[in-house]
Amino acid sequence: MTVPQPPEPIPGARLLFSLDPSVSHLNHGSFGAVPIGVQRAQQRLRDEMEANPLRFFTQGLVDRIAHTRRHLAGFLGADPEGTALVGNATTGVAVALQSIGLRPGDEVLTTDHGYGAVRFSVERECRRTGATHRTLHVPLIAGDEEVVEIVRSGLRPGRTKLVVIDQLTSATARLFPAAAVVGVAREQGVPVLVDAAHAPGMLPITVASVGADFWVGNLHKWAYAPRGTAALVVAKPWRERIEPLVVSWEQEAGFPARVEWQATLDYTPWLAAPVGLFTLRSLGVDRVRAHNAALAAYGQRVVGDALGVAPADLPEPGGPTVSMRLIPLPRGVAATKDAAEALRTRIADRLAAEVAVMTWNDRGWLRLCGQVYNTPDEYDRLAVQLPTLLAQR
């Protein structure tokens, strides 16, 4: 099989970012990259805030946040009245978990593809309430029907009080059939929390079409918002039960304001987020998605070939716009979290390339992303240099 052709670059896209040109930034999925225009919009908001903090916080800020929320919810295909802006997806997960009302004997069901910080949050809430956490193993190559059946078989009527499922997994770059999982859980009256940290901007999926009881997604990854911008979307039956992690002055206003207002929080990332969407739309949303997915697929193949990985052993993400790809590392390499972090640092220091090195099921994996500021030669260089670096371990 031949290596897929890389996409044509989007003219001028690289110039929209202030990234260090001496480094190959191949890990957009972890922290994103904020376009220069968005940085400047946020700085203007910070200047406004610092010019008169009392006026900024007390005259119209709640309304400005609500206006921004409506704009962002429209992009996500979510009900603005059921959407709250939060700092990140992990914060949204914590808010939802504490609002479920878990009790001793209840259980929360997750998969082994879940994000580590979400797992910690689930385990903490279970310790606090006396509930239990049960993890389902989902094979990396499992198809959508198998994923749904694994979840269906794992449900325990009367005990399972929440299912947490990823829309696109961080550790394994897998697109999960979140809407189908919501459907089978609903048949047994079990609510579902969808961790869609990577969905906004990357996936052409509306929140309403997923139908989850709780949905959380970051806009500071693939939607070009400043870091600290995410959305928690809650279905109508749960909204009155949602409580913030910290109570502040909008508590009596109910959801979503009671979750959003956190006194002297820096709200400028949220207020500048629409500029990120403007940047994405200016480049062309569909164009960006297709470009990024094709570039990630190219990187996966050239680096996989260099490491001697057969094309059949390169995991497919399950969607035409998924912009993250996984490559298995040789057995014994990055098999623990500490070893994975050490390898990631070595690649950054010696090869001037920022990548993600993951550990999943005691196996090391390299995760590569594609973004409009990347070029095929960055993956080519990594393909040439990485085998030698791994041989030196």
C-alpha positions as CSV (number, residue, x, y, z in Angstrom):
1,M,0.0,0.0,0.0
2,T,1.2,3.5,-0.8
3,V,1.5,6.3,1.6
4,P,-1.5,8.7,1.4
5,Q,-0.7,12.0,-0.3
6,P,-0.5,14.9,2.1
7,P,-3.1,17.7,1.6
8,E,-2.3,21.0,-0.1
9,P,-1.5,23.6,2.5
10,I,-4.0,26.3,3.3
11,P,-2.4,29.5,2.1
12,G,-1.3,31.9,4.9
13,A,-2.5,29.6,7.7
14,R,0.9,29.1,9.3
15,L,1.2,32.9,9.6
16,L,-1.8,33.1,11.8
17,F,0.1,31.5,14.7
18,S,3.0,32.7,16.9
19,L,4.5,29.2,17.3
20,D,8.3,28.8,17.4
21,P,9.3,27.9,13.8
22,S,12.3,25.9,14.9
23,V,10.0,23.3,16.5
24,S,7.6,20.8,14.8
25,H,4.4,21.2,16.8
26,L,2.7,17.9,16.1
27,N,0.6,17.7,19.3
28,H,-2.1,20.3,18.9
29,G,-4.5,18.0,20.8
30,S,-3.0,18.5,24.2
31,F,-3.1,22.3,24.6
32,G,-4.1,23.7,21.2
33,A,-2.5,26.8,19.7
34,V,-4.2,30.3,19.9
35,P,-4.1,32.3,16.7
36,I,-2.5,35.7,16.9
37,G,-5.7,37.5,16.2
38,V,-7.4,35.7,19.1
39,Q,-4.4,36.5,21.4
40,R,-4.8,40.2,20.5
41,A,-8.5,40.2,21.1
42,Q,-8.0,38.7,24.5
43,Q,-5.3,41.2,25.3
44,R,-7.6,44.1,24.4
45,L,-10.1,42.6,26.9
46,R,-7.4,42.3,29.5
47,D,-6.5,45.9,28.9
48,E,-10.1,46.9,29.4
49,M,-10.3,44.9,32.6
50,E,-7.1,46.4,34.1
51,A,-8.0,50.0,33.0
52,N,-11.1,49.9,35.3
53,P,-11.5,46.5,37.2
54,L,-14.6,47.7,39.1
55,R,-16.4,48.7,35.9
56,F,-15.4,45.6,34.0
57,F,-16.7,43.2,36.7
58,T,-19.8,45.0,37.8
59,Q,-21.3,46.7,34.7
60,G,-22.6,44.3,32.1
61,L,-20.1,41.4,32.5
62,V,-22.8,38.8,33.2
63,D,-24.7,39.9,30.1
64,R,-21.5,39.7,28.0
65,I,-20.8,36.2,29.2
66,A,-24.4,35.2,28.4
67,H,-24.1,36.7,24.9
68,T,-20.8,34.8,24.3
69,R,-22.4,31.6,25.6
70,R,-25.3,32.0,23.1
71,H,-22.8,32.5,20.3
72,L,-20.7,29.4,21.2
73,A,-23.7,27.2,21.9
74,G,-24.9,28.1,18.4
75,F,-21.7,26.8,16.9
76,L,-21.9,23.6,18.9
77,G,-25.5,23.0,18.0
78,A,-26.5,23.1,21.7
79,D,-29.3,24.8,23.6
80,P,-27.9,28.1,25.0
81,E,-30.2,27.8,28.1
82,G,-28.6,24.4,28.8
83,T,-25.0,25.4,28.2
84,A,-22.6,26.8,30.8
85,L,-19.1,28.0,30.0
86,V,-16.4,26.4,32.2
87,G,-12.6,26.4,32.3
88,N,-12.1,23.0,30.7
89,A,-13.8,19.7,30.1
90,T,-12.4,18.2,33.3
91,T,-14.1,21.0,35.3
92,G,-17.4,20.3,33.5
93,V,-17.1,16.6,34.3
94,A,-16.6,17.4,38.0
95,V,-19.7,19.6,38.0
96,A,-21.8,16.9,36.5
97,L,-20.5,14.2,38.8
98,Q,-21.2,16.1,42.0
99,S,-24.7,16.8,40.7
100,I,-25.7,13.2,40.0
101,G,-26.4,12.5,43.7
102,L,-24.4,9.2,44.0
103,R,-25.0,7.0,47.0
104,P,-23.5,3.8,48.5
105,G,-24.3,0.9,46.2
106,D,-24.4,3.1,43.1
107,E,-21.8,2.7,40.4
108,V,-20.3,4.8,37.6
109,L,-19.3,3.0,34.4
110,T,-16.4,4.1,32.2
111,T,-14.2,2.5,29.6
112,D,-10.4,2.0,29.7
113,H,-10.0,4.6,26.9
114,G,-11.1,7.4,29.2
115,Y,-9.0,10.5,30.1
116,G,-6.8,10.1,33.2
117,A,-8.0,13.2,35.0
118,V,-11.7,12.2,34.4
119,R,-10.9,8.8,35.9
120,F,-9.4,10.6,39.0
121,S,-12.6,12.7,39.2
122,V,-14.9,9.7,39.0
123,E,-12.8,7.9,41.7
124,R,-12.9,10.9,44.0
125,E,-16.6,11.3,43.7
126,C,-17.1,7.6,44.3
127,R,-14.9,7.7,47.5
128,R,-16.8,10.7,48.7
129,T,-20.3,9.2,48.2
130,G,-19.6,5.5,48.8
131,A,-20.3,4.6,45.2
132,T,-18.1,2.3,43.1
133,H,-16.3,2.8,39.8
134,R,-16.2,0.1,37.2
135,T,-14.2,0.1,34.0
136,L,-15.1,-1.7,30.8
137,H,-12.3,-2.9,28.5
138,V,-12.9,-2.0,24.9
139,P,-10.5,-3.4,22.3
140,L,-8.6,-0.8,20.3
141,I,-10.0,-2.3,17.0
142,A,-13.6,-2.7,18.3
143,G,-16.2,-1.4,15.8
144,D,-19.1,0.7,16.7
145,E,-21.5,-2.2,17.2
146,E,-19.1,-3.9,19.5
147,V,-18.5,-0.8,21.6
148,V,-22.3,-0.4,22.0
149,E,-22.7,-4.0,22.9
150,I,-19.9,-3.9,25.5
151,V,-21.6,-1.0,27.2
152,R,-25.0,-2.6,27.0
153,S,-23.7,-5.8,28.6
154,G,-21.9,-3.8,31.3
155,L,-25.0,-1.9,32.5
156,R,-26.5,-3.1,35.8
157,P,-30.1,-2.0,36.1
158,G,-30.7,-0.4,39.5
159,R,-27.0,0.0,40.2
160,T,-25.4,1.8,37.3
161,K,-26.2,5.5,37.9
162,L,-24.0,7.0,35.2
163,V,-22.1,6.0,32.1
164,V,-19.1,8.2,31.1
165,I,-18.1,7.7,27.4
166,D,-15.7,9.6,25.2
167,Q,-16.7,11.1,21.9
168,L,-13.1,11.0,20.7
169,T,-10.6,9.4,23.1
170,S,-7.5,11.2,24.0
171,A,-5.3,8.2,24.8
172,T,-6.2,6.1,21.8
173,A,-7.5,8.7,19.2
174,R,-10.7,6.6,18.7
175,L,-14.1,8.0,17.7
176,F,-16.7,6.3,19.8
177,P,-20.4,6.0,18.9
178,A,-21.5,8.3,21.7
179,A,-25.1,8.8,20.4
180,A,-25.6,5.1,20.1
181,V,-24.3,4.5,23.7
182,V,-26.7,7.2,24.9
183,G,-29.5,5.4,23.2
184,V,-28.8,2.0,24.8
185,A,-28.3,3.5,28.3
186,R,-31.5,5.5,28.0
187,E,-33.4,2.2,27.4
188,Q,-32.4,1.3,30.9
189,G,-32.9,4.7,32.4
190,V,-29.2,5.3,32.9
191,P,-27.8,8.9,32.3
192,V,-24.7,9.4,30.1
193,L,-21.9,11.9,30.4
194,V,-20.1,12.4,27.1
195,D,-16.5,13.6,27.4
196,A,-16.1,15.5,24.1
197,A,-13.0,17.3,24.9
198,H,-11.7,17.1,21.3
199,A,-15.0,17.5,19.5
200,P,-15.6,21.3,19.1
201,G,-14.0,22.4,15.8
202,M,-12.8,19.0,14.8
203,L,-15.9,16.9,14.5
204,P,-19.0,17.8,12.4
205,I,-21.3,16.6,15.2
206,T,-23.9,18.8,17.0
207,V,-24.5,18.4,20.7
208,A,-28.2,18.0,20.1
209,S,-27.6,15.0,17.8
210,V,-25.7,13.2,20.6
211,G,-28.6,13.5,23.0
212,A,-26.5,13.1,26.2
213,D,-27.6,14.0,29.6
214,F,-24.3,15.8,30.1
215,W,-21.8,16.8,27.4
216,V,-18.5,18.6,27.9
217,G,-16.2,19.9,25.2
218,N,-13.2,22.2,25.0
219,L,-13.1,25.1,22.5
220,H,-9.5,25.8,23.2
221,K,-8.2,22.8,21.3
222,W,-9.6,22.6,17.8
223,A,-11.9,25.7,17.8
224,Y,-9.0,28.2,18.3
225,A,-10.3,29.7,21.5
226,P,-8.0,30.9,24.3
227,R,-7.1,28.3,26.9
228,G,-9.7,28.0,29.6
229,T,-12.7,27.9,27.4
230,A,-15.1,24.9,27.5
231,A,-18.8,24.2,27.5
232,L,-20.9,22.0,29.8
233,V,-24.2,21.2,28.1
234,V,-27.0,19.7,30.4
235,A,-30.3,18.2,29.4
236,K,-33.4,19.8,30.7
237,P,-34.3,17.3,33.4
238,W,-30.9,17.8,35.1
239,R,-30.5,21.6,35.0
240,E,-32.1,22.5,38.3
241,R,-29.9,19.9,40.0
242,I,-26.6,21.4,38.7
243,E,-24.5,23.1,41.3
244,P,-21.2,24.9,40.8
245,L,-18.0,23.6,42.4
246,V,-17.8,27.0,44.2
247,V,-20.8,29.0,45.2
248,S,-20.7,32.7,44.2
249,W,-23.0,35.7,43.6
250,E,-25.0,34.2,40.7
251,Q,-26.1,31.2,42.8
252,E,-29.8,32.4,42.9
253,A,-29.8,32.9,39.1
254,G,-29.8,29.1,38.6
255,F,-28.1,27.2,35.8
256,P,-26.1,28.2,33.8
257,A,-25.1,31.5,35.4
258,R,-24.5,29.9,38.8
259,V,-21.8,27.7,37.2
260,E,-20.3,30.4,35.1
261,W,-19.9,33.2,37.6
262,Q,-16.8,32.7,39.8
263,A,-16.2,36.2,41.1
264,T,-12.7,37.4,40.0
265,L,-12.2,34.6,37.5
266,D,-10.5,35.8,34.3
267,Y,-13.4,35.8,31.9
268,T,-11.4,37.1,28.9
269,P,-10.7,33.7,27.4
270,W,-14.5,33.2,27.0
271,L,-15.2,36.7,25.7
272,A,-12.4,36.3,23.1
273,A,-13.6,32.8,22.0
274,P,-15.9,34.0,19.2
275,V,-12.8,35.4,17.5
276,G,-11.4,31.9,17.4
277,L,-14.6,30.7,15.7
278,F,-14.3,33.6,13.2
279,T,-10.8,32.5,12.4
280,L,-11.9,28.9,11.8
281,R,-14.8,30.0,9.7
282,S,-12.6,32.4,7.7
283,L,-10.3,29.4,6.8
284,G,-13.3,27.3,6.1
285,V,-14.5,24.8,8.7
286,D,-14.9,21.9,6.3
287,R,-11.6,22.7,4.6
288,V,-9.7,22.8,7.9
289,R,-11.2,19.5,9.1
290,A,-10.4,17.7,5.9
291,H,-6.8,19.2,5.7
292,N,-6.0,18.3,9.3
293,A,-7.4,14.7,9.1
294,A,-5.5,14.1,5.8
295,L,-2.2,15.4,7.3
296,A,-2.6,13.3,10.4
297,A,-3.2,10.2,8.3
298,Y,0.0,11.1,6.2
299,G,2.0,11.5,9.4
300,Q,0.8,8.2,10.8
301,R,1.8,6.3,7.7
302,V,5.3,7.8,7.1
303,V,6.3,7.5,10.8
304,G,4.7,4.1,11.1
305,D,6.6,2.9,8.0
306,A,9.8,4.2,9.5
307,L,9.2,2.2,12.7
308,G,8.4,-0.9,10.7
309,V,4.7,-1.0,11.5
310,A,2.6,-2.7,9.0
311,P,-0.3,-0.5,7.6
312,A,-2.8,-3.0,8.9
313,D,-1.5,-2.4,12.5
314,L,-2.0,1.3,12.4
315,P,-5.3,2.1,14.2
316,E,-8.0,3.7,12.2
317,P,-9.8,6.6,14.1
318,G,-13.2,5.8,12.7
319,G,-14.1,9.2,11.2
320,P,-13.0,11.2,8.1
321,T,-12.3,14.4,10.1
322,V,-10.4,12.9,13.1
323,S,-7.1,14.9,13.2
324,M,-5.3,12.6,15.7
325,R,-3.6,9.3,14.8
326,L,-1.9,6.6,16.8
327,I,1.3,4.6,16.1
328,P,2.3,1.6,18.2
329,L,5.8,1.9,19.6
330,P,8.1,-1.1,19.9
331,R,7.3,-3.5,22.7
332,G,8.8,-2.3,26.0
333,V,9.1,1.3,24.9
334,A,7.0,3.9,26.9
335,A,5.2,1.0,28.7
336,T,4.7,3.1,31.8
337,K,3.5,6.7,32.3
338,D,6.9,7.8,33.6
339,A,8.7,6.2,30.6
340,A,6.2,7.8,28.2
341,E,6.8,11.2,29.6
342,A,10.6,10.7,29.5
343,L,10.4,9.7,25.8
344,R,8.3,12.6,25.0
345,T,10.8,14.9,26.6
346,R,13.7,13.2,24.7
347,I,11.9,13.7,21.4
348,A,11.3,17.3,22.2
349,D,14.8,18.0,23.3
350,R,16.7,16.1,20.7
351,L,14.5,16.2,17.6
352,A,12.8,19.6,18.2
353,A,9.4,17.9,17.8
354,E,6.5,18.1,20.2
355,V,4.4,14.9,20.1
356,A,2.2,13.0,22.5
357,V,3.5,9.7,23.9
358,M,0.8,7.7,25.5
359,T,0.6,4.5,27.6
360,W,-2.5,2.4,27.1
361,N,-2.9,-1.2,28.2
362,D,0.8,-1.5,29.1
363,R,1.9,-0.5,25.6
364,G,3.5,2.7,24.4
365,W,1.9,4.7,21.6
366,L,2.9,7.8,19.7
367,R,0.0,10.2,19.0
368,L,0.4,12.7,16.1
369,C,-2.0,15.5,15.3
370,G,-2.5,17.5,12.1
371,Q,-3.2,21.2,12.1
372,V,-3.2,24.0,9.5
373,Y,0.2,25.2,10.7
374,N,1.8,21.8,10.1
375,T,3.6,20.7,6.9
376,P,4.4,17.2,5.5
377,D,8.1,17.7,5.9
378,E,7.7,17.9,9.7
379,Y,6.4,14.3,9.7
380,D,9.1,13.3,7.2
381,R,11.9,14.6,9.5
382,L,10.4,12.8,12.5
383,A,10.2,9.6,10.5
384,V,13.9,9.8,9.6
385,Q,15.1,10.7,13.1
386,L,12.8,8.8,15.5
387,P,14.1,5.2,14.7
388,T,17.7,6.2,15.6
389,L,16.5,7.9,18.8
390,L,14.6,4.8,19.9
391,A,17.5,2.6,19.2
392,Q,19.6,4.6,21.6
393,R,17.4,3.9,24.7
